[in-house]
């Protein structure tokens, strides 16, 4: 048992990544990629690359072969976007989703001899955005469900059940009972708050700092409360 | 076309099989044609509760694998000719249930029965998800204690996401059946109160079945409680639940308690 538990902070952090969007047949696309690599050696060197297979009808064997082919060309794939769950496997890079195009596009300066270029589609940007869009859920969040909304606030009109979790980039508002977990400011937003009409939570967290049910005093249990951060300290206040 | 009802719970031992048999028999007593389907492949029980264990020749897996016709596997109840049982296989495992096979069997049953009641196995694995997959209505069986309630909550989440209805963007009609309810233990605070369960699960209440020796006695006799002892408290509660399932607006009562108090109490909560 730890006597003085130091909190472990879990935070979202975003990076710029190139996305590669292969097209069929893969063999032709790889040839064009080789052509590009021959003209700009080291293009992919040390750059994290996300493989976007959204529009490809590709199964696990083909995806694994593609991954091997890319590895042989020193292209290091850090994640795969848009693949069917059945096409993924533990030995393949993990699934990624929710990427947004950044304004920047990598242009290919030299015109390819073949007339068609390898399209280095876009740079995915997942910079922390301003908490802008909010998500409103009209129903209960049921046990086992996980709502992840990193763009802004989440408002739950019903309950968050025991064993359910809501992860928001902004604040979390619960008009019913909060029994499960609420993680606000998950992308590194210390201004985020958690509001609930009745507190029975298993865990609350703001900007990576958290409190478990045991840390929540019996005096606030069952009450309408809000949580906010003041620097590194967790504050709780009544909503009455 | 008949209505497909799944009786489910997540947690085991809460009364799914007892309730499937009791509700099936209660519906069949009204003259409607009822098929009760046991989805608990490998651990079947419904045949025992319905007293048909010695008459099982073919089962659900045989039908799905094309080894028997549906009509050969269906067992007609000896007491009620409108009540039928489609037993599960005891020797095969759940992997023998294929989505296509289940869809075909349910589709065929809907053609010739008014009600198809799917008795789900416990858990959230293949057997349970296939049992709920084609349902029109779900009955969530819950005991008034925390682990059962949380498992039911998990199941409601699956009903709203993993069923054909949910995938088509339609709403799955869900009802709560609170079983093994003991007013005296609730009074002492040993059990969750009815309104606490309703607040957590937020689905309409179909009925409250009291904890009773009559249920155990009926099971051991091999008869649904609604056939074995139709005047017993649990049987009356099941009959009322069936009326509500048919759409009657009946205030929820606990048999043996004052109707007026509970009518007022639950009429509002269950709305």
Tab-separated table of C-alpha atoms in Angstrom:
chain	number	residue	atom	x	y	z
A	1	UNK	CA	0.000	0.000	0.000
A	2	UNK	CA	1.194	3.449	-0.819
A	3	UNK	CA	0.977	5.708	2.149
A	4	UNK	CA	1.247	8.987	0.302
A	5	UNK	CA	-0.281	8.383	-3.070
A	6	UNK	CA	1.062	10.731	-5.690
A	7	UNK	CA	-1.449	11.105	-8.425
A	8	UNK	CA	-0.657	9.611	-11.806
A	9	UNK	CA	-1.570	12.137	-14.458
A	10	UNK	CA	-2.985	10.914	-17.691
A	11	UNK	CA	-3.220	13.525	-20.383
A	12	UNK	CA	-4.051	13.694	-24.031
A	13	UNK	CA	-1.328	15.146	-26.217
A	14	UNK	CA	-1.499	15.643	-29.916
A	15	UNK	CA	1.128	15.547	-32.600
A	16	UNK	CA	1.271	16.240	-36.256
A	17	UNK	CA	1.374	13.122	-38.357
A	18	UNK	CA	1.478	12.479	-42.067
A	19	UNK	CA	-1.271	10.331	-43.421
A	20	UNK	CA	-0.698	8.015	-46.311
A	21	UNK	CA	-3.720	7.014	-48.302
A	22	UNK	CA	-2.973	4.016	-50.510
A	23	UNK	CA	-5.173	3.129	-53.430
A	24	UNK	CA	-5.756	-0.118	-55.282
A	25	UNK	CA	-4.040	-2.011	-56.706
A	26	UNK	CA	-1.541	-1.808	-53.880
A	27	UNK	CA	1.335	-2.988	-56.097
A	28	UNK	CA	0.967	0.031	-58.388
A	29	UNK	CA	0.678	2.372	-55.464
A	30	UNK	CA	3.844	0.925	-53.924
A	31	UNK	CA	5.662	1.460	-57.211
A	32	UNK	CA	4.663	5.111	-57.188
A	33	UNK	CA	5.740	5.341	-53.573
A	34	UNK	CA	9.113	3.878	-54.507
A	35	UNK	CA	9.325	6.410	-57.291
A	36	UNK	CA	8.709	9.236	-54.848
A	37	UNK	CA	11.194	7.823	-52.343
A	38	UNK	CA	13.826	7.524	-55.072
A	39	UNK	CA	13.459	11.182	-55.910
A	40	UNK	CA	13.282	12.421	-52.327
A	41	UNK	CA	15.365	10.065	-50.267
A	42	UNK	CA	14.557	10.159	-46.598
A	43	UNK	CA	11.121	11.623	-47.182
A	44	UNK	CA	9.525	9.364	-44.611
A	45	UNK	CA	12.567	9.000	-42.429
A	46	UNK	CA	11.705	9.568	-38.782
A	47	UNK	CA	8.295	10.934	-39.669
A	48	UNK	CA	5.340	9.366	-37.940
A	49	UNK	CA	2.886	8.145	-40.519
A	50	UNK	CA	-0.783	7.258	-40.149
A	51	UNK	CA	-2.117	4.824	-42.711
A	52	UNK	CA	-5.596	5.793	-43.905
A	53	UNK	CA	-7.403	2.791	-45.394
A	54	UNK	CA	-10.906	4.212	-45.032
A	55	UNK	CA	-11.835	3.777	-48.690
A	56	UNK	CA	-9.944	0.528	-49.240
A	57	UNK	CA	-11.588	-2.860	-49.151
A	58	UNK	CA	-8.757	-4.619	-47.407
A	59	UNK	CA	-8.619	-7.613	-45.066
A	60	UNK	CA	-6.174	-8.505	-42.336
A	61	UNK	CA	-3.800	-10.504	-44.545
A	62	UNK	CA	-3.583	-7.687	-47.071
A	63	UNK	CA	-3.185	-5.082	-44.358
A	64	UNK	CA	-0.405	-7.086	-42.761
A	65	UNK	CA	1.319	-7.442	-46.154
A	66	UNK	CA	1.002	-3.701	-46.762
A	67	UNK	CA	2.398	-2.979	-43.321
A	68	UNK	CA	5.381	-5.259	-44.036
A	69	UNK	CA	5.954	-3.608	-47.421
A	70	UNK	CA	5.966	-0.161	-45.816
A	71	UNK	CA	8.313	-1.295	-43.054
A	72	UNK	CA	10.700	-2.590	-45.712
A	73	UNK	CA	10.717	0.944	-47.131
A	74	UNK	CA	11.511	2.470	-43.744
A	75	UNK	CA	8.017	3.946	-43.417
A	76	UNK	CA	7.052	3.605	-39.783
A	77	UNK	CA	3.313	3.394	-39.351
A	78	UNK	CA	2.168	4.549	-35.925
A	79	UNK	CA	-1.514	3.928	-36.454
A	80	UNK	CA	-4.155	2.801	-38.909
A	81	UNK	CA	-7.239	4.837	-39.607
A	82	UNK	CA	-10.496	3.613	-41.114
A	83	UNK	CA	-9.791	-0.129	-41.013
A	84	UNK	CA	-12.525	-2.579	-40.137
A	85	UNK	CA	-12.010	-3.963	-36.612
A	86	UNK	CA	-11.710	-7.425	-38.125
A	87	UNK	CA	-8.738	-6.323	-40.203
A	88	UNK	CA	-6.736	-5.255	-37.163
A	89	UNK	CA	-4.569	-7.484	-35.020
A	90	UNK	CA	-2.285	-7.064	-31.991
A	91	UNK	CA	0.813	-7.209	-34.189
A	92	UNK	CA	-0.455	-4.402	-36.417
A	93	UNK	CA	-0.332	-0.715	-35.487
A	94	UNK	CA	-3.325	0.376	-33.402
A	95	UNK	CA	-6.516	1.874	-34.787
A	96	UNK	CA	-6.763	5.636	-34.835
A	97	UNK	CA	-9.756	7.835	-35.351
A	98	UNK	CA	-10.887	11.397	-35.088
A	99	UNK	CA	-7.950	12.904	-36.954
A	100	UNK	CA	-8.487	16.327	-38.470
A	101	UNK	CA	-6.752	17.756	-41.465
A	102	UNK	CA	-4.430	20.575	-40.677
A	103	UNK	CA	-4.123	23.478	-43.046
A	104	UNK	CA	-0.726	22.289	-44.170
A	105	UNK	CA	-0.299	19.982	-47.082
A	106	UNK	CA	2.935	18.449	-48.102
A	107	UNK	CA	3.396	19.305	-51.752
A	108	UNK	CA	5.417	17.188	-54.012
A	109	UNK	CA	7.646	19.493	-55.936
A	110	UNK	CA	8.923	17.322	-58.717
A	111	UNK	CA	6.405	16.191	-61.250
A	112	UNK	CA	6.418	12.421	-61.330
A	113	UNK	CA	7.443	10.715	-64.490
A	114	UNK	CA	4.422	8.440	-64.475
A	115	UNK	CA	2.043	11.369	-64.543
A	116	UNK	CA	0.316	10.222	-61.360
A	117	UNK	CA	1.720	11.105	-58.027
A	118	UNK	CA	1.648	9.388	-54.721
A	119	UNK	CA	-0.713	11.570	-52.852
A	120	UNK	CA	0.665	12.384	-49.475
A	121	UNK	CA	-2.830	13.256	-48.539
A	122	UNK	CA	-2.672	15.604	-45.667
A	123	UNK	CA	-1.193	16.277	-42.336
A	124	UNK	CA	-3.437	15.165	-39.555
A	125	UNK	CA	-3.754	17.738	-36.905
A	126	UNK	CA	-4.945	16.878	-33.481
A	127	UNK	CA	-3.781	19.986	-31.726
A	128	UNK	CA	-5.860	20.790	-28.698
A	129	UNK	CA	-8.695	22.861	-29.974
A	130	UNK	CA	-10.702	25.436	-28.192
A	131	UNK	CA	-13.586	23.761	-26.401
A	132	UNK	CA	-16.179	24.685	-28.955
A	133	UNK	CA	-18.671	21.989	-29.794
A	134	UNK	CA	-20.751	20.442	-27.076
A	135	UNK	CA	-22.373	17.043	-26.978
A	136	UNK	CA	-25.799	16.569	-25.415
A	137	UNK	CA	-27.001	13.083	-24.499
A	138	UNK	CA	-30.727	12.771	-23.861
A	139	UNK	CA	-30.510	9.350	-22.223
A	140	UNK	CA	-28.663	7.526	-19.511
A	141	UNK	CA	-25.084	6.493	-20.121
A	142	UNK	CA	-25.318	2.787	-19.321
A	143	UNK	CA	-22.855	0.586	-17.500
A	144	UNK	CA	-20.071	-0.493	-19.854
A	145	UNK	CA	-20.542	2.449	-22.197
A	146	UNK	CA	-17.811	4.973	-22.725
A	147	UNK	CA	-18.525	8.404	-24.168
A	148	UNK	CA	-15.434	10.195	-25.419
A	149	UNK	CA	-15.875	13.750	-26.643
A	150	UNK	CA	-12.631	15.686	-26.684
A	151	UNK	CA	-13.960	18.712	-28.564
A	152	UNK	CA	-15.866	20.313	-25.738
A	153	UNK	CA	-18.484	19.901	-23.045
A	154	UNK	CA	-20.681	16.870	-22.515
A	155	UNK	CA	-24.169	17.272	-21.077
A	156	UNK	CA	-25.986	14.158	-19.891
A	157	UNK	CA	-29.717	14.606	-19.311
A	158	UNK	CA	-29.994	11.243	-17.502
A	159	UNK	CA	-27.628	9.294	-15.265
A	160	UNK	CA	-24.090	8.106	-15.762
A	161	UNK	CA	-24.387	4.553	-14.475
A	162	UNK	CA	-21.988	2.664	-12.288
A	163	UNK	CA	-19.413	1.199	-14.657
A	164	UNK	CA	-19.970	3.845	-17.336
A	165	UNK	CA	-17.604	6.683	-18.180
A	166	UNK	CA	-17.714	10.056	-19.868
A	167	UNK	CA	-14.481	11.656	-21.046
A	168	UNK	CA	-14.738	15.253	-22.199
A	169	UNK	CA	-12.270	17.827	-23.422
A	170	UNK	CA	-14.349	20.454	-21.666
A	171	UNK	CA	-16.751	20.322	-18.731
A	172	UNK	CA	-19.226	17.573	-17.866
A	173	UNK	CA	-22.787	18.365	-16.808
A	174	UNK	CA	-24.982	15.605	-15.412
A	175	UNK	CA	-28.636	16.401	-14.783
A	176	UNK	CA	-29.268	12.976	-13.269
A	177	UNK	CA	-27.098	10.965	-10.912
A	178	UNK	CA	-23.382	10.574	-11.516
A	179	UNK	CA	-22.558	7.011	-10.449
A	180	UNK	CA	-19.786	6.089	-12.865
A	181	UNK	CA	-16.713	8.031	-13.914
A	182	UNK	CA	-16.497	11.565	-15.222
A	183	UNK	CA	-13.198	12.786	-16.678
A	184	UNK	CA	-13.308	16.441	-17.667
A	185	UNK	CA	-10.609	18.547	-19.304
A	186	UNK	CA	-9.096	15.349	-20.614
A	187	UNK	CA	-6.950	17.088	-23.240
A	188	UNK	CA	-5.282	19.272	-20.687
A	189	UNK	CA	-7.865	21.822	-19.692
A	190	UNK	CA	-7.633	22.872	-16.049
A	191	UNK	CA	-10.570	25.232	-16.469
A	192	UNK	CA	-13.007	22.370	-17.021
A	193	UNK	CA	-15.543	21.538	-14.331
A	194	UNK	CA	-17.854	18.695	-13.412
A	195	UNK	CA	-21.432	19.396	-12.371
A	196	UNK	CA	-23.972	16.844	-11.224
A	197	UNK	CA	-27.381	16.916	-9.634
A	198	UNK	CA	-26.607	13.931	-7.446
A	199	UNK	CA	-23.142	12.639	-6.666
A	200	UNK	CA	-22.564	8.900	-6.263
A	201	UNK	CA	-19.465	8.825	-8.486
A	202	UNK	CA	-16.828	6.112	-8.652
A	203	UNK	CA	-14.238	8.562	-9.953
A	204	UNK	CA	-14.029	12.198	-10.989
A	205	UNK	CA	-11.074	13.711	-12.808
A	206	UNK	CA	-10.169	17.133	-14.152
A	207	UNK	CA	-7.080	17.683	-16.275
A	208	UNK	CA	-5.575	14.378	-15.186
A	209	UNK	CA	-6.028	14.909	-11.452
A	210	UNK	CA	-8.535	12.530	-10.022
A	211	UNK	CA	-10.477	11.559	-6.936
A	212	UNK	CA	-11.972	8.133	-6.293
A	213	UNK	CA	-15.144	7.393	-4.379
A	214	UNK	CA	-13.146	6.923	-1.165
A	215	UNK	CA	-11.642	10.407	-1.478
A	216	UNK	CA	-15.074	11.968	-1.799
A	217	UNK	CA	-16.328	12.710	1.650
A	218	UNK	CA	-19.603	11.224	2.864
A	219	UNK	CA	-20.948	14.741	3.383
A	220	UNK	CA	-21.156	15.444	-0.368
A	221	UNK	CA	-22.428	12.031	-1.403
A	222	UNK	CA	-25.969	12.191	-2.732
A	223	UNK	CA	-25.827	15.958	-3.135
A	224	UNK	CA	-25.818	18.366	-6.059
A	225	UNK	CA	-22.206	19.477	-6.417
A	226	UNK	CA	-19.598	20.861	-8.753
A	227	UNK	CA	-15.875	20.148	-8.961
A	228	UNK	CA	-13.213	22.496	-10.227
A	229	UNK	CA	-9.456	22.829	-10.066
A	230	UNK	CA	-7.503	25.553	-8.400
A	231	UNK	CA	-3.978	24.874	-9.538
A	232	UNK	CA	-3.357	21.357	-8.309
A	233	UNK	CA	-6.109	21.311	-5.727
A	234	UNK	CA	-9.459	19.742	-6.263
A	235	UNK	CA	-12.359	21.854	-5.073
A	236	UNK	CA	-15.892	20.804	-4.457
A	237	UNK	CA	-18.855	23.051	-3.887
A	238	UNK	CA	-22.558	22.663	-3.356
A	239	UNK	CA	-24.947	23.577	-6.141
A	240	UNK	CA	-27.866	24.112	-3.832
B	1	UNK	CA	-46.561	-11.807	-37.529
B	2	UNK	CA	-45.793	-12.652	-33.944
B	3	UNK	CA	-43.932	-10.527	-31.459
B	4	UNK	CA	-40.437	-11.550	-30.388
B	5	UNK	CA	-39.690	-10.997	-26.697
B	6	UNK	CA	-36.259	-11.519	-25.168
B	7	UNK	CA	-36.038	-12.265	-21.459
B	8	UNK	CA	-32.580	-11.170	-20.401
B	9	UNK	CA	-30.604	-9.925	-17.398
B	10	UNK	CA	-26.837	-10.153	-17.689
B	11	UNK	CA	-26.536	-11.764	-14.285
B	12	UNK	CA	-27.319	-15.419	-13.760
B	13	UNK	CA	-29.774	-16.866	-11.276
B	14	UNK	CA	-32.111	-13.884	-11.184
B	15	UNK	CA	-35.106	-15.711	-12.665
B	16	UNK	CA	-34.912	-15.468	-16.454
B	17	UNK	CA	-35.921	-19.070	-17.090
B	18	UNK	CA	-38.617	-19.105	-14.413
B	19	UNK	CA	-40.008	-15.865	-15.828
B	20	UNK	CA	-39.826	-17.040	-19.455
B	21	UNK	CA	-41.836	-20.128	-18.562
B	22	UNK	CA	-44.311	-18.272	-16.359
B	23	UNK	CA	-44.919	-15.463	-18.839
B	24	UNK	CA	-45.126	-17.904	-21.745
B	25	UNK	CA	-47.727	-20.008	-19.950
B	26	UNK	CA	-49.676	-16.933	-18.849
B	27	UNK	CA	-49.814	-15.648	-22.449
B	28	UNK	CA	-50.775	-19.094	-23.756
B	29	UNK	CA	-53.628	-19.364	-21.229
B	30	UNK	CA	-55.211	-16.409	-22.983
B	31	UNK	CA	-55.464	-18.518	-26.127
B	32	UNK	CA	-52.538	-16.986	-27.988
B	33	UNK	CA	-49.958	-19.254	-29.584
B	34	UNK	CA	-46.663	-19.072	-27.719
B	35	UNK	CA	-43.210	-20.523	-28.411
B	36	UNK	CA	-40.614	-20.323	-25.670
B	37	UNK	CA	-37.063	-20.726	-26.998
B	38	UNK	CA	-34.153	-21.759	-24.765
B	39	UNK	CA	-30.942	-20.033	-25.907
B	40	UNK	CA	-28.818	-21.415	-23.097
B	41	UNK	CA	-26.972	-23.940	-25.252
B	42	UNK	CA	-24.926	-26.254	-23.059
B	43	UNK	CA	-26.738	-25.370	-19.819
B	44	UNK	CA	-30.374	-25.766	-20.681
B	45	UNK	CA	-32.981	-25.546	-17.942
B	46	UNK	CA	-36.186	-24.426	-19.549
B	47	UNK	CA	-37.156	-28.016	-20.423
B	48	UNK	CA	-37.014	-28.903	-16.714
B	49	UNK	CA	-38.975	-25.858	-15.572
B	50	UNK	CA	-41.638	-26.649	-18.175
B	51	UNK	CA	-41.618	-30.356	-17.372
B	52	UNK	CA	-40.645	-31.457	-20.879
B	53	UNK	CA	-37.186	-32.875	-20.237
B	54	UNK	CA	-38.191	-36.411	-21.136
B	55	UNK	CA	-39.721	-35.358	-24.428
B	56	UNK	CA	-36.727	-33.590	-25.973
B	57	UNK	CA	-35.713	-35.253	-29.238
B	58	UNK	CA	-34.348	-32.450	-31.392
B	59	UNK	CA	-33.213	-29.007	-30.277
B	60	UNK	CA	-32.394	-25.481	-31.462
B	61	UNK	CA	-28.903	-26.436	-32.653
B	62	UNK	CA	-30.282	-29.381	-34.666
B	63	UNK	CA	-32.676	-27.002	-36.413
B	64	UNK	CA	-29.986	-24.396	-37.084
B	65	UNK	CA	-27.640	-27.019	-38.505
B	66	UNK	CA	-30.370	-28.471	-40.702
B	67	UNK	CA	-30.475	-31.822	-38.907
B	68	UNK	CA	-34.123	-31.463	-37.971
B	69	UNK	CA	-37.161	-29.472	-39.027
B	70	UNK	CA	-38.506	-26.788	-36.738
B	71	UNK	CA	-41.770	-28.704	-36.375
B	72	UNK	CA	-39.872	-31.785	-35.193
B	73	UNK	CA	-37.988	-29.871	-32.514
B	74	UNK	CA	-40.953	-27.941	-31.076
B	75	UNK	CA	-42.508	-29.627	-28.044
B	76	UNK	CA	-46.157	-28.929	-27.346
B	77	UNK	CA	-47.033	-28.541	-23.685
B	78	UNK	CA	-49.214	-31.342	-22.294
B	79	UNK	CA	-51.356	-28.994	-20.218
B	80	UNK	CA	-51.772	-26.116	-22.657
B	81	UNK	CA	-51.963	-26.840	-26.347
B	82	UNK	CA	-51.105	-23.262	-27.334
B	83	UNK	CA	-47.777	-23.411	-25.434
B	84	UNK	CA	-44.657	-24.731	-27.165
B	85	UNK	CA	-41.028	-25.159	-26.199
B	86	UNK	CA	-37.981	-25.110	-28.441
B	87	UNK	CA	-35.260	-26.616	-26.231
B	88	UNK	CA	-31.567	-25.813	-26.292
B	89	UNK	CA	-28.922	-28.418	-26.881
B	90	UNK	CA	-27.222	-29.732	-23.772
B	91	UNK	CA	-24.321	-31.424	-25.543
B	92	UNK	CA	-23.219	-28.778	-28.037
B	93	UNK	CA	-21.664	-25.451	-27.200
B	94	UNK	CA	-22.763	-21.918	-27.994
B	95	UNK	CA	-20.540	-21.630	-31.079
B	96	UNK	CA	-23.105	-23.753	-32.879
B	97	UNK	CA	-25.503	-20.819	-32.822
B	98	UNK	CA	-24.920	-18.873	-36.025
B	99	UNK	CA	-26.445	-15.431	-36.625
B	100	UNK	CA	-27.976	-16.602	-39.914
B	101	UNK	CA	-29.370	-19.754	-38.315
B	102	UNK	CA	-30.931	-17.859	-35.417
B	103	UNK	CA	-32.439	-15.305	-37.790
B	104	UNK	CA	-34.011	-18.058	-39.886
B	105	UNK	CA	-35.466	-19.874	-36.844
B	106	UNK	CA	-36.878	-16.698	-35.304
B	107	UNK	CA	-38.297	-15.662	-38.675
B	108	UNK	CA	-40.043	-19.022	-39.051
B	109	UNK	CA	-41.409	-18.957	-35.481
B	110	UNK	CA	-42.851	-15.467	-36.006
B	111	UNK	CA	-44.864	-16.824	-38.921
B	112	UNK	CA	-46.775	-19.342	-36.851
B	113	UNK	CA	-46.793	-17.986	-33.286
B	114	UNK	CA	-48.245	-14.862	-31.687
B	115	UNK	CA	-45.414	-14.654	-29.184
B	116	UNK	CA	-41.842	-15.906	-29.450
B	117	UNK	CA	-40.173	-15.733	-26.048
B	118	UNK	CA	-36.385	-16.024	-26.107
B	119	UNK	CA	-34.921	-17.170	-22.799
B	120	UNK	CA	-31.432	-15.660	-22.826
B	121	UNK	CA	-28.415	-17.222	-21.127
B	122	UNK	CA	-26.578	-15.149	-18.521
B	123	UNK	CA	-23.632	-13.051	-19.601
B	124	UNK	CA	-23.062	-10.779	-22.570
B	125	UNK	CA	-21.451	-13.311	-24.897
B	126	UNK	CA	-22.678	-14.937	-28.076
B	127	UNK	CA	-25.700	-16.754	-26.646
B	128	UNK	CA	-27.041	-13.633	-24.960
B	129	UNK	CA	-26.413	-11.299	-27.896
B	130	UNK	CA	-28.026	-13.727	-30.345
B	131	UNK	CA	-31.043	-14.177	-28.062
B	132	UNK	CA	-31.680	-10.416	-28.036
B	133	UNK	CA	-30.659	-9.767	-31.654
B	134	UNK	CA	-34.097	-10.112	-33.312
B	135	UNK	CA	-36.299	-9.055	-30.422
B	136	UNK	CA	-39.120	-6.531	-30.740
B	137	UNK	CA	-39.510	-6.213	-26.981
B	138	UNK	CA	-37.077	-6.839	-24.130
B	139	UNK	CA	-37.930	-7.892	-20.601
B	140	UNK	CA	-35.028	-7.137	-18.291
B	141	UNK	CA	-35.192	-9.405	-15.233
B	142	UNK	CA	-33.574	-7.832	-12.186
B	143	UNK	CA	-33.268	-8.687	-8.497
B	144	UNK	CA	-33.322	-5.776	-6.063
B	145	UNK	CA	-29.595	-5.879	-5.346
B	146	UNK	CA	-26.699	-3.825	-6.708
B	147	UNK	CA	-24.837	-6.371	-8.831
B	148	UNK	CA	-28.001	-7.478	-10.595
B	149	UNK	CA	-29.014	-3.873	-11.226
B	150	UNK	CA	-25.657	-2.921	-12.704
B	151	UNK	CA	-25.609	-6.011	-14.952
B	152	UNK	CA	-29.115	-5.109	-16.125
B	153	UNK	CA	-27.923	-1.597	-16.900
B	154	UNK	CA	-25.143	-3.079	-19.037
B	155	UNK	CA	-27.687	-5.270	-20.848
B	156	UNK	CA	-29.932	-2.254	-21.541
B	157	UNK	CA	-26.939	-0.567	-23.174
B	158	UNK	CA	-26.492	-3.616	-25.414
B	159	UNK	CA	-30.212	-3.752	-26.228
B	160	UNK	CA	-29.904	-0.168	-27.432
B	161	UNK	CA	-26.865	-0.847	-29.606
B	162	UNK	CA	-26.436	-4.488	-30.642
B	163	UNK	CA	-29.931	-5.469	-31.751
B	164	UNK	CA	-31.372	-5.335	-35.256
B	165	UNK	CA	-33.869	-2.716	-34.069
B	166	UNK	CA	-31.151	-0.497	-32.647
B	167	UNK	CA	-29.008	-0.872	-35.757
B	168	UNK	CA	-31.971	0.283	-37.868
B	169	UNK	CA	-32.278	3.345	-35.674
B	170	UNK	CA	-35.506	2.162	-34.048
B	171	UNK	CA	-36.223	2.126	-30.340
B	172	UNK	CA	-36.211	-1.175	-28.534
B	173	UNK	CA	-39.202	-1.406	-26.182
B	174	UNK	CA	-37.812	-2.386	-22.772
B	175	UNK	CA	-39.568	-3.446	-19.579
B	176	UNK	CA	-38.252	-4.107	-16.123
B	177	UNK	CA	-39.387	-7.239	-14.301
B	178	UNK	CA	-38.299	-7.086	-10.689
B	179	UNK	CA	-38.088	-10.612	-9.293
B	180	UNK	CA	-37.458	-12.169	-5.880
B	181	UNK	CA	-38.754	-9.043	-4.197
B	182	UNK	CA	-39.306	-9.331	-0.471
B	183	UNK	CA	-41.215	-6.418	1.089
B	184	UNK	CA	-40.031	-7.290	4.590
B	185	UNK	CA	-36.366	-7.309	3.580
B	186	UNK	CA	-36.843	-4.075	1.639
B	187	UNK	CA	-38.367	-2.574	4.771
B	188	UNK	CA	-35.309	-3.582	6.804
B	189	UNK	CA	-33.048	-2.024	4.176
B	190	UNK	CA	-31.497	-5.368	3.136
B	191	UNK	CA	-32.593	-4.835	-0.437
B	192	UNK	CA	-32.657	-1.986	-2.887
B	193	UNK	CA	-35.983	-0.216	-2.867
B	194	UNK	CA	-38.153	-0.326	-5.967
B	195	UNK	CA	-37.835	3.378	-6.692
B	196	UNK	CA	-34.028	3.166	-6.381
B	197	UNK	CA	-33.930	0.422	-9.013
B	198	UNK	CA	-36.269	2.402	-11.264
B	199	UNK	CA	-34.174	5.533	-10.859
B	200	UNK	CA	-31.006	3.693	-11.881
B	201	UNK	CA	-32.442	1.734	-14.798
B	202	UNK	CA	-35.016	4.297	-16.025
B	203	UNK	CA	-37.206	1.845	-17.929
B	204	UNK	CA	-40.906	1.176	-17.298
B	205	UNK	CA	-41.853	-1.410	-14.718
B	206	UNK	CA	-43.630	-4.503	-16.035
B	207	UNK	CA	-44.169	-6.103	-12.670
B	208	UNK	CA	-42.831	-7.092	-9.285
B	209	UNK	CA	-42.663	-10.798	-8.548
B	210	UNK	CA	-42.514	-11.540	-4.835
B	211	UNK	CA	-39.948	-13.929	-3.406
B	212	UNK	CA	-41.968	-17.059	-2.762
B	213	UNK	CA	-41.658	-20.762	-2.061
B	214	UNK	CA	-44.372	-21.255	-4.669
B	215	UNK	CA	-41.842	-20.510	-7.425
B	216	UNK	CA	-39.418	-23.154	-6.181
B	217	UNK	CA	-42.214	-25.659	-5.687
B	218	UNK	CA	-43.465	-25.092	-9.239
B	219	UNK	CA	-39.965	-25.532	-10.672
B	220	UNK	CA	-39.547	-28.814	-8.870
B	221	UNK	CA	-42.928	-29.951	-10.175
B	222	UNK	CA	-41.824	-29.099	-13.687
B	223	UNK	CA	-44.575	-26.583	-14.264
B	224	UNK	CA	-44.499	-22.825	-14.841
B	225	UNK	CA	-45.793	-21.156	-11.680
B	226	UNK	CA	-48.677	-19.669	-13.686
B	227	UNK	CA	-49.868	-23.227	-14.381
B	228	UNK	CA	-48.850	-24.977	-11.184
B	229	UNK	CA	-50.623	-22.658	-8.783
B	230	UNK	CA	-52.529	-19.926	-10.552
B	231	UNK	CA	-53.767	-18.324	-7.340
B	232	UNK	CA	-50.346	-17.978	-5.744
B	233	UNK	CA	-48.893	-14.508	-5.271
B	234	UNK	CA	-46.117	-14.898	-7.889
B	235	UNK	CA	-48.571	-16.327	-10.442
B	236	UNK	CA	-50.925	-13.352	-9.958
B	237	UNK	CA	-47.981	-10.991	-10.418
B	238	UNK	CA	-46.995	-12.739	-13.653
B	239	UNK	CA	-50.597	-12.554	-14.930
B	240	UNK	CA	-50.589	-8.815	-14.264
B	241	UNK	CA	-47.217	-8.455	-16.004
B	242	UNK	CA	-48.650	-10.191	-19.081
B	243	UNK	CA	-51.586	-7.769	-19.122
B	244	UNK	CA	-49.137	-4.861	-19.133
B	245	UNK	CA	-47.086	-6.552	-21.847
B	246	UNK	CA	-50.258	-6.663	-23.946
B	247	UNK	CA	-50.573	-2.931	-23.435
B	248	UNK	CA	-53.045	-2.680	-20.564
B	249	UNK	CA	-52.455	0.243	-18.263
B	250	UNK	CA	-52.491	-1.427	-14.869
B	251	UNK	CA	-50.941	0.073	-11.732
B	252	UNK	CA	-48.139	-2.113	-10.363
B	253	UNK	CA	-48.929	-3.893	-7.119
B	254	UNK	CA	-47.150	-6.340	-4.914
B	255	UNK	CA	-49.612	-9.176	-4.252
B	256	UNK	CA	-50.515	-9.245	-0.571
B	257	UNK	CA	-49.977	-5.531	-0.104
B	258	UNK	CA	-52.455	-2.712	-0.226
B	259	UNK	CA	-53.204	-1.890	-3.833
B	260	UNK	CA	-54.019	1.753	-3.251
B	261	UNK	CA	-50.683	2.601	-1.698
B	262	UNK	CA	-48.595	0.912	-4.344
B	263	UNK	CA	-50.852	2.003	-7.153
B	264	UNK	CA	-50.203	5.584	-6.214
B	265	UNK	CA	-46.565	4.949	-5.563
B	266	UNK	CA	-45.630	3.083	-8.728
B	267	UNK	CA	-48.168	4.520	-11.119
B	268	UNK	CA	-46.139	7.671	-11.196
B	269	UNK	CA	-42.711	6.092	-11.196
B	270	UNK	CA	-43.324	3.546	-13.879
B	271	UNK	CA	-44.973	5.915	-16.323
